[in-house]
Every structure is written in C-alpha cells, then in structure tokens.
JSON list of C-alpha atoms in Angstrom, two decimals:
[
{"chain": "A", "resi": 1, "resn": "MET", "atom": "CA", "xyz": [-10.96, 49.39, 94.78]},
{"chain": "A", "resi": 2, "resn": "PHE", "atom": "CA", "xyz": [-9.39, 46.45, 96.85]},
{"chain": "A", "resi": 3, "resn": "MET", "atom": "CA", "xyz": [-9.10, 44.56, 93.41]},
{"chain": "A", "resi": 4, "resn": "VAL", "atom": "CA", "xyz": [-7.23, 47.67, 91.65]},
{"chain": "A", "resi": 5, "resn": "ASP", "atom": "CA", "xyz": [-4.88, 48.17, 94.67]},
{"chain": "A", "resi": 6, "resn": "SER", "atom": "CA", "xyz": [-4.18, 44.30, 94.46]},
{"chain": "A", "resi": 7, "resn": "ILE", "atom": "CA", "xyz": [-3.35, 44.22, 90.86]},
{"chain": "A", "resi": 8, "resn": "PHE", "atom": "CA", "xyz": [-1.11, 47.63, 91.29]},
{"chain": "A", "resi": 9, "resn": "LEU", "atom": "CA", "xyz": [0.79, 46.02, 93.96]},
{"chain": "A", "resi": 10, "resn": "PHE", "atom": "CA", "xyz": [1.51, 42.87, 91.91]},
{"chain": "A", "resi": 11, "resn": "ILE", "atom": "CA", "xyz": [2.59, 45.20, 89.15]},
{"chain": "A", "resi": 12, "resn": "ASN", "atom": "CA", "xyz": [4.87, 46.92, 91.24]},
{"chain": "A", "resi": 13, "resn": "ILE", "atom": "CA", "xyz": [6.48, 43.79, 92.67]},
{"chain": "A", "resi": 14, "resn": "LEU", "atom": "CA", "xyz": [6.89, 42.49, 89.04]},
{"chain": "A", "resi": 15, "resn": "LEU", "atom": "CA", "xyz": [8.54, 45.50, 87.99]},
{"chain": "A", "resi": 16, "resn": "LEU", "atom": "CA", "xyz": [11.05, 45.12, 90.64]},
{"chain": "A", "resi": 17, "resn": "ILE", "atom": "CA", "xyz": [11.79, 41.66, 89.88]},
{"chain": "A", "resi": 18, "resn": "VAL", "atom": "CA", "xyz": [12.39, 42.72, 86.26]},
{"chain": "A", "resi": 19, "resn": "CYS", "atom": "CA", "xyz": [14.85, 45.48, 87.48]},
{"chain": "A", "resi": 20, "resn": "VAL", "atom": "CA", "xyz": [16.68, 43.13, 89.53]},
{"chain": "A", "resi": 21, "resn": "LEU", "atom": "CA", "xyz": [16.85, 40.64, 86.61]},
{"chain": "A", "resi": 22, "resn": "ILE", "atom": "CA", "xyz": [18.37, 43.21, 84.50]},
{"chain": "A", "resi": 23, "resn": "SER", "atom": "CA", "xyz": [20.90, 44.53, 86.59]}
]
C-alpha cells in the first residue's frame, strides 16, 4: 500500500513540474 502511495505522489509531483514548464 505504501509503495502505491509513493508512486502516486511521484506522479503528482512530476505532473506539477510539467505544468510549470508548459506555462
């Protein structure tokens, strides 16, 4: 369960970085 949460957090941060780079 912890692993899945960690992966989700990583994806969320990655998505945020992509959004910042686009704008």
